[in-house]
Amino acid sequence: LQLLMAFAARWAAASATYLYNDLGDVADDRRHRYKCRRPFASGLIPMSHGVVAAVLVAVLALALAALLP
């Protein structure tokens, strides 16, 4: 169980990092030939939803990590 929790915490931390990075690159991605098709850059997913998701996933990562010995 602890191994699964550690795996989930690491997954959540990596996912939050990916989201934060993607949100930070939106301006550049919108000008890029191919990256402009990414969900945030294209407007398919609103940036506000990405911010909320990143915060929630980061909190999940911290909560799971706090439960580990």
PDB file of N, CA, C and O in Angstrom, residues 9-41:
ATOM      1  N   ALA A   9       1.807   9.592  -5.397  1.00  0.00           N
ATOM      2  CA  ALA A   9       2.319  10.913  -5.022  1.00  0.00           C
ATOM      3  C   ALA A   9       3.305  11.416  -6.059  1.00  0.00           C
ATOM      4  O   ALA A   9       3.275  12.600  -6.440  1.00  0.00           O
ATOM      5  N   ARG A  10       4.180  10.555  -6.531  1.00  0.00           N
ATOM      6  CA  ARG A  10       5.159  10.947  -7.547  1.00  0.00           C
ATOM      7  C   ARG A  10       4.471  11.281  -8.857  1.00  0.00           C
ATOM      8  O   ARG A  10       4.825  12.232  -9.540  1.00  0.00           O
ATOM      9  N   TRP A  11       3.468  10.491  -9.230  1.00  0.00           N
ATOM     10  CA  TRP A  11       2.699  10.762 -10.445  1.00  0.00           C
ATOM     11  C   TRP A  11       2.019  12.128 -10.335  1.00  0.00           C
ATOM     12  O   TRP A  11       2.050  12.924 -11.275  1.00  0.00           O
ATOM     13  N   ALA A  12       1.401  12.397  -9.198  1.00  0.00           N
ATOM     14  CA  ALA A  12       0.698  13.666  -9.008  1.00  0.00           C
ATOM     15  C   ALA A  12       1.670  14.844  -9.049  1.00  0.00           C
ATOM     16  O   ALA A  12       1.377  15.880  -9.651  1.00  0.00           O
ATOM     17  N   ALA A  13       2.827  14.699  -8.428  1.00  0.00           N
ATOM     18  CA  ALA A  13       3.821  15.773  -8.442  1.00  0.00           C
ATOM     19  C   ALA A  13       4.318  16.033  -9.866  1.00  0.00           C
ATOM     20  O   ALA A  13       4.448  17.194 -10.284  1.00  0.00           O
ATOM     21  N   ALA A  14       4.578  14.985 -10.607  1.00  0.00           N
ATOM     22  CA  ALA A  14       5.033  15.141 -11.987  1.00  0.00           C
ATOM     23  C   ALA A  14       3.943  15.769 -12.854  1.00  0.00           C
ATOM     24  O   ALA A  14       4.227  16.627 -13.704  1.00  0.00           O
ATOM     25  N   SER A  15       2.721  15.377 -12.634  1.00  0.00           N
ATOM     26  CA  SER A  15       1.607  15.927 -13.411  1.00  0.00           C
ATOM     27  C   SER A  15       1.406  17.408 -13.116  1.00  0.00           C
ATOM     28  O   SER A  15       1.165  18.202 -14.030  1.00  0.00           O
ATOM     29  N   ALA A  16       1.506  17.780 -11.853  1.00  0.00           N
ATOM     30  CA  ALA A  16       1.380  19.197 -11.485  1.00  0.00           C
ATOM     31  C   ALA A  16       2.497  20.003 -12.134  1.00  0.00           C
ATOM     32  O   ALA A  16       2.258  21.099 -12.664  1.00  0.00           O
ATOM     33  N   THR A  17       3.697  19.474 -12.117  1.00  0.00           N
ATOM     34  CA  THR A  17       4.830  20.157 -12.736  1.00  0.00           C
ATOM     35  C   THR A  17       4.611  20.324 -14.234  1.00  0.00           C
ATOM     36  O   THR A  17       4.868  21.394 -14.804  1.00  0.00           O
ATOM     37  N   TYR A  18       4.128  19.286 -14.879  1.00  0.00           N
ATOM     38  CA  TYR A  18       3.847  19.358 -16.309  1.00  0.00           C
ATOM     39  C   TYR A  18       2.805  20.436 -16.604  1.00  0.00           C
ATOM     40  O   TYR A  18       2.948  21.231 -17.537  1.00  0.00           O
ATOM     41  N   LEU A  19       1.745  20.471 -15.801  1.00  0.00           N
ATOM     42  CA  LEU A  19       0.699  21.470 -16.009  1.00  0.00           C
ATOM     43  C   LEU A  19       1.232  22.887 -15.827  1.00  0.00           C
ATOM     44  O   LEU A  19       0.958  23.777 -16.637  1.00  0.00           O
ATOM     45  N   TYR A  20       1.979  23.119 -14.751  1.00  0.00           N
ATOM     46  CA  TYR A  20       2.559  24.441 -14.513  1.00  0.00           C
ATOM     47  C   TYR A  20       3.460  24.849 -15.682  1.00  0.00           C
ATOM     48  O   TYR A  20       3.419  25.992 -16.137  1.00  0.00           O
ATOM     49  N   ASN A  21       4.258  23.930 -16.162  1.00  0.00           N
ATOM     50  CA  ASN A  21       5.155  24.215 -17.283  1.00  0.00           C
ATOM     51  C   ASN A  21       4.360  24.541 -18.539  1.00  0.00           C
ATOM     52  O   ASN A  21       4.678  25.493 -19.259  1.00  0.00           O
ATOM     53  N   ASP A  22       3.350  23.757 -18.818  1.00  0.00           N
ATOM     54  CA  ASP A  22       2.538  23.979 -20.008  1.00  0.00           C
ATOM     55  C   ASP A  22       1.829  25.324 -19.935  1.00  0.00           C
ATOM     56  O   ASP A  22       1.735  26.048 -20.930  1.00  0.00           O
ATOM     57  N   LEU A  23       1.331  25.677 -18.763  1.00  0.00           N
ATOM     58  CA  LEU A  23       0.673  26.969 -18.590  1.00  0.00           C
ATOM     59  C   LEU A  23       1.663  28.124 -18.774  1.00  0.00           C
ATOM     60  O   LEU A  23       1.313  29.166 -19.328  1.00  0.00           O
ATOM     61  N   GLY A  24       2.867  27.934 -18.312  1.00  0.00           N
ATOM     62  CA  GLY A  24       3.884  28.969 -18.426  1.00  0.00           C
ATOM     63  C   GLY A  24       4.371  29.193 -19.843  1.00  0.00           C
ATOM     64  O   GLY A  24       4.877  30.270 -20.177  1.00  0.00           O
ATOM     65  N   ASP A  25       4.195  28.196 -20.698  1.00  0.00           N
ATOM     66  CA  ASP A  25       4.675  28.273 -22.082  1.00  0.00           C
ATOM     67  C   ASP A  25       3.593  28.652 -23.085  1.00  0.00           C
ATOM     68  O   ASP A  25       3.838  28.631 -24.290  1.00  0.00           O
ATOM     69  N   VAL A  26       2.403  28.991 -22.609  1.00  0.00           N
ATOM     70  CA  VAL A  26       1.274  29.225 -23.518  1.00  0.00           C
ATOM     71  C   VAL A  26       1.575  30.314 -24.535  1.00  0.00           C
ATOM     72  O   VAL A  26       1.293  30.149 -25.732  1.00  0.00           O
ATOM     73  N   ALA A  27       2.135  31.416 -24.106  1.00  0.00           N
ATOM     74  CA  ALA A  27       2.393  32.529 -25.036  1.00  0.00           C
ATOM     75  C   ALA A  27       3.321  32.088 -26.172  1.00  0.00           C
ATOM     76  O   ALA A  27       3.064  32.387 -27.340  1.00  0.00           O
ATOM     77  N   ASP A  28       4.384  31.377 -25.828  1.00  0.00           N
ATOM     78  CA  ASP A  28       5.307  30.890 -26.861  1.00  0.00           C
ATOM     79  C   ASP A  28       4.655  29.819 -27.731  1.00  0.00           C
ATOM     80  O   ASP A  28       4.862  29.783 -28.946  1.00  0.00           O
ATOM     81  N   ASP A  29       3.881  28.936 -27.084  1.00  0.00           N
ATOM     82  CA  ASP A  29       3.229  27.854 -27.831  1.00  0.00           C
ATOM     83  C   ASP A  29       2.240  28.400 -28.856  1.00  0.00           C
ATOM     84  O   ASP A  29       2.086  27.831 -29.936  1.00  0.00           O
ATOM     85  N   ARG A  30       1.559  29.491 -28.532  1.00  0.00           N
ATOM     86  CA  ARG A  30       0.582  30.061 -29.468  1.00  0.00           C
ATOM     87  C   ARG A  30       1.245  30.576 -30.738  1.00  0.00           C
ATOM     88  O   ARG A  30       0.611  30.609 -31.788  1.00  0.00           O
ATOM     89  N   ARG A  31       2.501  30.945 -30.660  1.00  0.00           N
ATOM     90  CA  ARG A  31       3.237  31.436 -31.830  1.00  0.00           C
ATOM     91  C   ARG A  31       3.951  30.324 -32.595  1.00  0.00           C
ATOM     92  O   ARG A  31       4.432  30.543 -33.703  1.00  0.00           O
ATOM     93  N   HIS A  32       4.014  29.147 -32.010  1.00  0.00           N
ATOM     94  CA  HIS A  32       4.739  28.031 -32.622  1.00  0.00           C
ATOM     95  C   HIS A  32       3.859  27.341 -33.662  1.00  0.00           C
ATOM     96  O   HIS A  32       2.643  27.219 -33.511  1.00  0.00           O
ATOM     97  N   ARG A  33       4.513  26.863 -34.703  1.00  0.00           N
ATOM     98  CA  ARG A  33       3.812  26.231 -35.823  1.00  0.00           C
ATOM     99  C   ARG A  33       2.973  25.018 -35.409  1.00  0.00           C
ATOM    100  O   ARG A  33       1.862  24.821 -35.901  1.00  0.00           O
ATOM    101  N   TYR A  34       3.513  24.181 -34.547  1.00  0.00           N
ATOM    102  CA  TYR A  34       2.816  22.952 -34.145  1.00  0.00           C
ATOM    103  C   TYR A  34       2.279  23.001 -32.715  1.00  0.00           C
ATOM    104  O   TYR A  34       1.220  22.449 -32.443  1.00  0.00           O
ATOM    105  N   LYS A  35       3.016  23.645 -31.844  1.00  0.00           N
ATOM    106  CA  LYS A  35       2.609  23.685 -30.442  1.00  0.00           C
ATOM    107  C   LYS A  35       1.331  24.492 -30.222  1.00  0.00           C
ATOM    108  O   LYS A  35       0.702  24.373 -29.184  1.00  0.00           O
ATOM    109  N   CYS A  36       0.948  25.281 -31.222  1.00  0.00           N
ATOM    110  CA  CYS A  36      -0.277  26.072 -31.101  1.00  0.00           C
ATOM    111  C   CYS A  36      -1.519  25.180 -31.035  1.00  0.00           C
ATOM    112  O   CYS A  36      -2.600  25.642 -30.670  1.00  0.00           O
ATOM    113  N   ARG A  37      -1.354  23.899 -31.323  1.00  0.00           N
ATOM    114  CA  ARG A  37      -2.475  22.952 -31.277  1.00  0.00           C
ATOM    115  C   ARG A  37      -2.662  22.311 -29.898  1.00  0.00           C
ATOM    116  O   ARG A  37      -3.614  21.563 -29.701  1.00  0.00           O
ATOM    117  N   ARG A  38      -1.745  22.595 -28.991  1.00  0.00           N
ATOM    118  CA  ARG A  38      -1.872  22.037 -27.639  1.00  0.00           C
ATOM    119  C   ARG A  38      -3.124  22.594 -26.968  1.00  0.00           C
ATOM    120  O   ARG A  38      -3.591  23.688 -27.297  1.00  0.00           O
ATOM    121  N   PRO A  39      -3.692  21.843 -26.018  1.00  0.00           N
ATOM    122  CA  PRO A  39      -4.990  22.233 -25.436  1.00  0.00           C
ATOM    123  C   PRO A  39      -5.054  23.643 -24.854  1.00  0.00           C
ATOM    124  O   PRO A  39      -6.030  24.363 -25.098  1.00  0.00           O
ATOM    125  N   PHE A  40      -4.052  24.054 -24.088  1.00  0.00           N
ATOM    126  CA  PHE A  40      -4.101  25.398 -23.502  1.00  0.00           C
ATOM    127  C   PHE A  40      -3.821  26.461 -24.557  1.00  0.00           C
ATOM    128  O   PHE A  40      -4.479  27.495 -24.603  1.00  0.00           O
ATOM    129  N   ALA A  41      -2.852  26.222 -25.410  1.00  0.00           N
ATOM    130  CA  ALA A  41      -2.479  27.203 -26.426  1.00  0.00           C
ATOM    131  C   ALA A  41      -3.604  27.427 -27.430  1.00  0.00           C
ATOM    132  O   ALA A  41      -3.821  28.548 -27.892  1.00  0.00           O
TER     133      ALA A  41
END
